[in-house]
mmCIF file of C-alpha atoms in Angstrom:
data_model
loop_
_atom_site.group_PDB
_atom_site.id
_atom_site.type_symbol
_atom_site.label_atom_id
_atom_site.label_comp_id
_atom_site.label_asym_id
_atom_site.label_seq_id
_atom_site.Cartn_x
_atom_site.Cartn_y
_atom_site.Cartn_z
ATOM 1 C CA UNK J 9 -4.983 96.656 118.750
ATOM 2 C CA UNK J 10 -6.079 93.141 117.875
ATOM 3 C CA UNK J 11 -4.376 89.745 117.370
ATOM 4 C CA UNK J 12 -1.633 89.638 120.030
ATOM 5 C CA UNK J 13 -1.513 93.411 120.191
ATOM 6 C CA UNK J 14 -1.203 93.859 116.430
ATOM 7 C CA UNK J 15 -3.750 95.988 114.633
ATOM 8 C CA UNK J 16 -4.446 95.849 110.912
ATOM 9 C CA UNK J 17 -1.773 98.419 110.007
ATOM 10 C CA UNK J 18 0.916 96.622 112.024
ATOM 11 C CA UNK J 19 0.017 93.324 110.376
ATOM 12 C CA UNK J 20 0.259 94.999 106.944
ATOM 13 C CA UNK J 21 3.698 96.334 107.879
ATOM 14 C CA UNK J 22 4.801 92.843 108.904
ATOM 15 C CA UNK J 23 3.486 91.301 105.674
ATOM 16 C CA UNK J 24 5.322 93.908 103.600
ATOM 17 C CA UNK J 25 8.587 93.475 105.527
ATOM 18 C CA UNK J 26 8.402 89.686 105.225
ATOM 19 C CA UNK J 27 8.118 90.089 101.460
ATOM 20 C CA UNK J 28 10.977 92.628 101.277
ATOM 21 C CA UNK J 29 12.902 93.600 104.409
ATOM 22 C CA UNK J 30 14.841 96.220 102.425
ATOM 23 C CA UNK J 31 11.828 98.495 101.983
ATOM 24 C CA UNK J 32 12.533 102.054 103.056
ATOM 25 C CA UNK J 33 10.261 103.565 105.674
ATOM 26 C CA UNK J 34 8.749 105.773 102.980
ATOM 27 C CA UNK J 35 8.027 102.852 100.636
ATOM 28 C CA UNK J 36 6.611 100.862 103.523
ATOM 29 C CA UNK J 37 4.397 103.801 104.502
ATOM 30 C CA UNK J 38 3.075 104.069 100.938
ATOM 31 C CA UNK J 39 2.242 100.354 100.880
ATOM 32 C CA UNK J 40 0.261 100.444 104.127
ATOM 33 C CA UNK J 41 -1.345 103.853 103.655
ATOM 34 C CA UNK J 42 0.238 105.705 106.579
ATOM 35 C CA UNK J 43 2.811 108.464 106.812
ATOM 36 C CA UNK J 44 6.457 107.588 107.379
ATOM 37 C CA UNK J 45 6.756 108.664 111.029
ATOM 38 C CA UNK J 46 4.011 106.386 112.437
ATOM 39 C CA UNK J 47 5.318 103.479 110.329
ATOM 40 C CA UNK J 48 8.855 104.052 111.643
ATOM 41 C CA UNK J 49 7.499 104.133 115.239
ATOM 42 C CA UNK J 50 5.525 100.928 114.714
ATOM 43 C CA UNK J 51 8.528 99.107 113.256
ATOM 44 C CA UNK J 52 10.764 100.261 116.133
ATOM 45 C CA UNK J 53 8.146 99.198 118.702
ATOM 46 C CA UNK J 54 7.780 95.758 117.087
ATOM 47 C CA UNK J 55 11.579 95.378 117.063
ATOM 48 C CA UNK J 56 11.762 96.315 120.766
ATOM 49 C CA UNK J 57 8.965 93.870 121.638
ATOM 50 C CA UNK J 58 10.726 91.111 119.709
ATOM 51 C CA UNK J 59 7.932 90.725 117.143
ATOM 52 C CA UNK J 60 10.529 91.586 114.498
ATOM 53 C CA UNK J 61 13.587 89.551 115.469
ATOM 54 C CA UNK J 62 15.887 90.412 112.550
ATOM 55 C CA UNK J 63 16.102 91.732 109.011
ATOM 56 C CA UNK J 64 17.820 89.071 106.908
ATOM 57 C CA UNK J 65 18.735 88.033 103.380
ATOM 58 C CA UNK J 66 17.477 84.645 102.203
ATOM 59 C CA UNK J 67 20.095 82.722 100.271
ATOM 60 C CA UNK J 68 19.708 79.931 97.732
ATOM 61 C CA UNK J 69 21.575 77.110 99.466
ATOM 62 C CA UNK J 70 22.349 75.233 96.245
ATOM 63 C CA UNK J 71 23.878 78.330 94.626
ATOM 64 C CA UNK J 72 26.311 78.635 97.536
ATOM 65 C CA UNK J 73 27.340 74.986 97.373
ATOM 66 C CA UNK J 74 25.039 73.392 99.957
ATOM 67 C CA UNK J 75 23.356 70.801 97.758
ATOM 68 C CA UNK J 76 22.258 68.412 100.526
ATOM 69 C CA UNK J 77 19.459 69.119 102.984
ATOM 70 C CA UNK J 78 18.674 66.488 105.617
ATOM 71 C CA UNK J 79 15.924 66.240 108.213
ATOM 72 C CA UNK J 80 17.345 64.083 110.971
ATOM 73 C CA UNK J 81 15.400 62.644 113.887
ATOM 74 C CA UNK J 82 17.656 62.486 116.938
ATOM 75 C CA UNK J 83 16.884 60.345 119.974
ATOM 76 C CA UNK J 84 18.755 60.828 123.223
ATOM 77 C CA UNK J 85 19.591 58.316 125.933
ATOM 78 C CA UNK J 86 17.066 59.122 128.665
ATOM 79 C CA UNK J 87 19.229 58.105 131.591
ATOM 80 C CA UNK J 88 22.262 60.053 130.439
ATOM 81 C CA UNK J 89 22.718 63.016 132.760
ATOM 82 C CA UNK J 90 23.058 66.308 130.938
ATOM 83 C CA UNK J 91 22.273 64.780 127.522
ATOM 84 C CA UNK J 92 19.660 67.412 126.666
ATOM 85 C CA UNK J 93 21.864 70.335 127.674
ATOM 86 C CA UNK J 94 24.898 68.900 125.889
ATOM 87 C CA UNK J 95 22.935 68.269 122.690
ATOM 88 C CA UNK J 96 21.349 71.723 122.693
ATOM 89 C CA UNK J 97 24.747 73.363 123.286
ATOM 90 C CA UNK J 98 26.132 71.481 120.280
ATOM 91 C CA UNK J 99 23.162 72.541 118.144
ATOM 92 C CA UNK J 100 23.756 76.195 119.024
ATOM 93 C CA UNK J 101 27.372 76.020 117.839
ATOM 94 C CA UNK J 102 26.988 74.128 114.553
ATOM 95 C CA UNK J 103 26.242 76.300 111.508
ATOM 96 C CA UNK J 104 25.278 73.213 109.484
ATOM 97 C CA UNK J 105 22.202 72.842 111.707
ATOM 98 C CA UNK J 106 19.835 75.543 110.495
ATOM 99 C CA UNK J 107 16.790 74.409 112.480
ATOM 100 C CA UNK J 108 16.251 72.331 115.591
ATOM 101 C CA UNK J 109 12.932 71.434 117.159
ATOM 102 C CA UNK J 110 12.212 69.432 120.309
ATOM 103 C CA UNK J 111 9.390 67.117 119.269
ATOM 104 C CA UNK J 112 6.967 64.516 120.549
ATOM 105 C CA UNK J 113 6.901 60.971 119.228
ATOM 106 C CA UNK J 114 9.660 58.438 118.731
ATOM 107 C CA UNK J 115 12.514 60.957 118.509
ATOM 108 C CA UNK J 116 13.416 63.805 120.847
ATOM 109 C CA UNK J 117 14.528 66.315 118.213
ATOM 110 C CA UNK J 118 14.338 66.951 114.517
ATOM 111 C CA UNK J 119 17.234 68.915 113.069
ATOM 112 C CA UNK J 120 17.560 70.415 109.613
ATOM 113 C CA UNK J 121 21.112 70.099 108.367
ATOM 114 C CA UNK J 122 22.658 71.492 105.189
ATOM 115 C CA UNK J 123 25.909 70.264 103.676
ATOM 116 C CA UNK J 124 27.857 70.338 100.435
ATOM 117 C CA UNK J 125 27.302 66.630 99.757
ATOM 118 C CA UNK J 126 26.665 63.297 101.464
ATOM 119 C CA UNK J 127 30.325 62.925 102.398
ATOM 120 C CA UNK J 128 30.214 66.268 104.202
ATOM 121 C CA UNK J 129 26.995 65.256 105.976
ATOM 122 C CA UNK J 130 28.588 61.968 107.064
ATOM 123 C CA UNK J 131 31.637 63.857 108.377
ATOM 124 C CA UNK J 132 29.339 66.218 110.280
ATOM 125 C CA UNK J 133 27.576 63.256 111.919
ATOM 126 C CA UNK J 134 30.850 61.483 112.741
ATOM 127 C CA UNK J 135 32.661 64.534 114.083
ATOM 128 C CA UNK J 136 29.828 66.112 116.037
ATOM 129 C CA UNK J 137 26.561 64.225 116.576
ATOM 130 C CA UNK J 138 27.871 60.690 117.082
ATOM 131 C CA UNK J 139 30.552 61.923 119.485
ATOM 132 C CA UNK J 140 27.928 62.977 122.017
ATOM 133 C CA UNK J 141 27.508 60.177 124.555
ATOM 134 C CA UNK J 142 23.849 61.107 125.085
ATOM 135 C CA UNK J 143 22.821 60.461 121.464
ATOM 136 C CA UNK J 144 21.088 57.090 121.151
ATOM 137 C CA UNK J 145 20.173 57.201 117.449
ATOM 138 C CA UNK J 146 19.880 59.401 114.376
ATOM 139 C CA UNK J 147 17.444 58.690 111.543
ATOM 140 C CA UNK J 148 18.301 60.773 108.481
ATOM 141 C CA UNK J 149 15.804 61.744 105.787
ATOM 142 C CA UNK J 150 17.438 63.329 102.753
ATOM 143 C CA UNK J 151 15.313 66.005 101.087
ATOM 144 C CA UNK J 152 14.829 65.132 97.422
ATOM 145 C CA UNK J 153 13.237 68.470 96.529
ATOM 146 C CA UNK J 154 11.624 71.339 98.367
ATOM 147 C CA UNK J 155 7.945 71.421 97.490
ATOM 148 C CA UNK J 156 7.302 74.531 99.597
ATOM 149 C CA UNK J 157 9.776 76.725 101.410
ATOM 150 C CA UNK J 158 8.358 79.870 102.961
ATOM 151 C CA UNK J 159 9.694 82.034 105.709
ATOM 152 C CA UNK J 160 6.763 84.449 105.932
ATOM 153 C CA UNK J 161 4.385 83.832 108.815
ATOM 154 C CA UNK J 162 0.632 84.329 108.298
ATOM 155 C CA UNK J 163 -0.096 87.625 110.030
ATOM 156 C CA UNK J 164 -3.031 88.802 107.923
#
């Protein structure tokens, strides 16, 4: 085993699954040059260890009516007790927020929000984010176009 306990074959399995999570064990085995049983064991082990968190379908947000994507920098009031916990609880419950990262710099968080249109994004801010007493400011950056959008991590 190498790189964080992943040998070459395991990394090949991960690359193949990131490209197509629907691959059968047999097809996956053929791609990586192993028999099906060891590939199945490796996949199960990586699932148990949390290396593989889920098998998902990637959707085209615009084709399902989510034409707006916004990266919003959120700053919290530092002296507000429980502001961090309250904000993170809200983030966990809002399906419009598809990513949230605690960051360094001027803001405390950057959130990625998807919505049908600007009116829907404004309603989301008004009904959820601005209602939190611990939120000091939100700076929204509307995505004009996605230059690169990848979900595959470099494991090779």
